[in-house]
Amino acid sequence: MPKPCLTDEELTTALADLDGWTLEEGGKAITAGFKFADFPAAFGFMATCAPTAEKMDHHPEWSNVYNSVDVRLTTHDSGGVTELDIKLARAMNKAAG
Ligand SMILES: C[C@H](O)[C@H](O)[C@H]1CNC2=NC(N)=NC(=O)C2=N1
């Protein structure tokens, strides 16, 4: 059973507590851009997050250019943002330090 999408109110509350994340236009995903000192630090961040995502069976859409990692989180099975995206966003913020 796919997780239910968060209501507008739940989203607002969750985002208020999530540094750096904003709701994508259209409301189907949350996005954040992470900046690091250099490429090894950016790639290290991705390497830290990947096993967490795999364990959650919830996978980010992300891209890396040199020292930056741009992330988009959405729950494909649900067609929008669910608690899984918020959980993964929190874990990513923690991993970024
Ligand atoms: C079968 C498997 O559990 C699903 O395809 C999972 C895998 N990872 C996923 N990741 C994300 N971001 N959204 C999903 O709906 C999703 N579904």
mmCIF file of C-alpha atoms and ligand atoms in Angstrom:
data_model
loop_
_atom_site.group_PDB
_atom_site.id
_atom_site.type_symbol
_atom_site.label_atom_id
_atom_site.label_comp_id
_atom_site.label_asym_id
_atom_site.label_seq_id
_atom_site.Cartn_x
_atom_site.Cartn_y
_atom_site.Cartn_z
ATOM 1 C CA MET A 1 0.000 0.000 0.000
ATOM 2 C CA PRO A 2 1.562 3.328 -0.977
ATOM 3 C CA LYS A 3 1.913 5.880 1.797
ATOM 4 C CA PRO A 4 -0.633 8.708 1.713
ATOM 5 C CA CYS A 5 0.604 12.085 0.470
ATOM 6 C CA LEU A 6 0.958 14.710 3.163
ATOM 7 C CA THR A 7 -1.743 17.353 3.414
ATOM 8 C CA ASP A 8 -0.805 21.013 2.777
ATOM 9 C CA GLU A 9 -0.860 21.589 6.520
ATOM 10 C CA GLU A 10 1.374 18.589 7.252
ATOM 11 C CA LEU A 11 3.767 19.739 4.538
ATOM 12 C CA THR A 12 3.995 23.264 5.922
ATOM 13 C CA THR A 13 4.712 21.920 9.407
ATOM 14 C CA ALA A 14 7.321 19.450 8.163
ATOM 15 C CA LEU A 15 9.122 21.994 5.972
ATOM 16 C CA ALA A 16 9.277 24.565 8.776
ATOM 17 C CA ASP A 17 11.450 22.025 10.587
ATOM 18 C CA LEU A 18 13.629 21.076 7.602
ATOM 19 C CA ASP A 19 16.521 23.448 6.922
ATOM 20 C CA GLY A 20 17.133 24.131 3.229
ATOM 21 C CA TRP A 21 14.178 22.222 1.768
ATOM 22 C CA THR A 22 11.385 23.797 -0.238
ATOM 23 C CA LEU A 23 8.284 22.559 -1.947
ATOM 24 C CA GLU A 24 8.663 22.281 -5.704
ATOM 25 C CA GLU A 25 6.263 24.283 -7.838
ATOM 26 C CA GLY A 26 3.224 22.065 -8.273
ATOM 27 C CA GLY A 27 3.710 20.547 -4.823
ATOM 28 C CA LYS A 28 4.733 17.054 -5.926
ATOM 29 C CA ALA A 29 8.261 17.047 -4.490
ATOM 30 C CA ILE A 30 10.643 18.728 -2.086
ATOM 31 C CA THR A 31 14.052 19.937 -3.207
ATOM 32 C CA ALA A 32 17.314 21.042 -1.645
ATOM 33 C CA GLY A 33 20.792 21.993 -2.808
ATOM 34 C CA PHE A 34 23.798 20.934 -0.746
ATOM 35 C CA LYS A 35 27.225 22.561 -1.109
ATOM 36 C CA PHE A 36 30.474 21.028 0.084
ATOM 37 C CA ALA A 37 34.122 21.998 0.222
ATOM 38 C CA ASP A 38 35.064 19.888 -2.775
ATOM 39 C CA PHE A 39 34.138 16.848 -4.861
ATOM 40 C CA PRO A 40 35.263 14.192 -2.332
ATOM 41 C CA ALA A 41 33.060 15.783 0.331
ATOM 42 C CA ALA A 42 30.056 15.941 -2.010
ATOM 43 C CA PHE A 43 30.546 12.379 -3.160
ATOM 44 C CA GLY A 44 31.119 11.269 0.449
ATOM 45 C CA PHE A 45 27.741 12.755 1.332
ATOM 46 C CA MET A 46 26.104 10.724 -1.430
ATOM 47 C CA ALA A 47 27.938 7.587 -0.291
ATOM 48 C CA THR A 48 26.666 8.148 3.254
ATOM 49 C CA CYS A 49 23.066 8.713 2.126
ATOM 50 C CA ALA A 50 22.851 5.840 -0.360
ATOM 51 C CA PRO A 51 22.684 2.964 2.192
ATOM 52 C CA THR A 52 20.094 4.886 4.215
ATOM 53 C CA ALA A 53 17.952 5.314 1.108
ATOM 54 C CA GLU A 54 18.355 1.655 0.215
ATOM 55 C CA LYS A 55 17.435 0.557 3.750
ATOM 56 C CA MET A 56 14.321 2.745 3.561
ATOM 57 C CA ASP A 57 13.576 1.453 0.052
ATOM 58 C CA HIS A 58 13.152 5.098 -0.786
ATOM 59 C CA HIS A 59 15.468 6.627 -3.357
ATOM 60 C CA PRO A 60 16.419 10.214 -4.105
ATOM 61 C CA GLU A 61 16.567 11.881 -7.486
ATOM 62 C CA TRP A 62 19.874 13.664 -7.268
ATOM 63 C CA SER A 63 22.687 15.078 -9.310
ATOM 64 C CA ASN A 64 26.225 16.065 -8.487
ATOM 65 C CA VAL A 65 28.403 18.716 -10.073
ATOM 66 C CA TYR A 66 31.819 19.116 -8.436
ATOM 67 C CA ASN A 67 31.019 20.265 -4.886
ATOM 68 C CA SER A 68 27.234 20.497 -5.121
ATOM 69 C CA VAL A 69 24.488 17.915 -4.823
ATOM 70 C CA ASP A 70 20.941 18.813 -5.894
ATOM 71 C CA VAL A 71 18.245 16.585 -4.476
ATOM 72 C CA ARG A 72 14.592 16.074 -5.348
ATOM 73 C CA LEU A 73 12.472 13.850 -3.128
ATOM 74 C CA THR A 74 9.082 12.506 -4.065
ATOM 75 C CA THR A 75 7.260 9.239 -3.488
ATOM 76 C CA HIS A 76 6.689 7.876 -6.968
ATOM 77 C CA ASP A 77 4.287 5.179 -5.760
ATOM 78 C CA SER A 78 2.057 7.868 -4.208
ATOM 79 C CA GLY A 79 2.448 10.656 -6.753
ATOM 80 C CA GLY A 80 3.585 13.252 -4.242
ATOM 81 C CA VAL A 81 5.322 13.977 -0.962
ATOM 82 C CA THR A 82 4.887 11.483 1.875
ATOM 83 C CA GLU A 83 6.427 11.000 5.304
ATOM 84 C CA LEU A 84 9.152 8.919 3.611
ATOM 85 C CA ASP A 85 10.440 12.025 1.819
ATOM 86 C CA ILE A 86 10.501 13.991 5.057
ATOM 87 C CA LYS A 87 12.331 11.151 6.815
ATOM 88 C CA LEU A 88 14.937 10.907 4.061
ATOM 89 C CA ALA A 89 15.344 14.696 3.920
ATOM 90 C CA ARG A 90 16.032 14.708 7.671
ATOM 91 C CA ALA A 91 18.614 11.934 7.297
ATOM 92 C CA MET A 92 20.276 13.858 4.460
ATOM 93 C CA ASN A 93 20.509 17.039 6.513
ATOM 94 C CA LYS A 94 22.094 15.002 9.301
ATOM 95 C CA ALA A 95 24.575 13.436 6.878
ATOM 96 C CA ALA A 96 25.507 16.860 5.506
ATOM 97 C CA GLY A 97 26.376 17.920 9.068
HETATM 98 C C1 LIG B 1 9.227 -1.698 -5.407
HETATM 99 C C2 LIG B 1 9.882 -0.622 -4.589
HETATM 100 O O1 LIG B 1 9.593 -0.801 -3.240
HETATM 101 C C3 LIG B 1 9.432 0.741 -5.009
HETATM 102 O O2 LIG B 1 9.588 0.911 -6.397
HETATM 103 C C4 LIG B 1 10.092 1.869 -4.244
HETATM 104 C C5 LIG B 1 11.575 2.023 -4.526
HETATM 105 N N1 LIG B 1 12.059 3.352 -4.229
HETATM 106 C C6 LIG B 1 11.263 4.418 -4.256
HETATM 107 N N2 LIG B 1 11.743 5.648 -4.138
HETATM 108 C C7 LIG B 1 10.977 6.722 -4.235
HETATM 109 N N3 LIG B 1 11.505 7.931 -4.122
HETATM 110 N N4 LIG B 1 9.652 6.600 -4.436
HETATM 111 C C8 LIG B 1 9.048 5.411 -4.550
HETATM 112 O O3 LIG B 1 7.834 5.351 -4.724
HETATM 113 C C9 LIG B 1 9.870 4.257 -4.452
HETATM 114 N N5 LIG B 1 9.357 3.059 -4.518
#
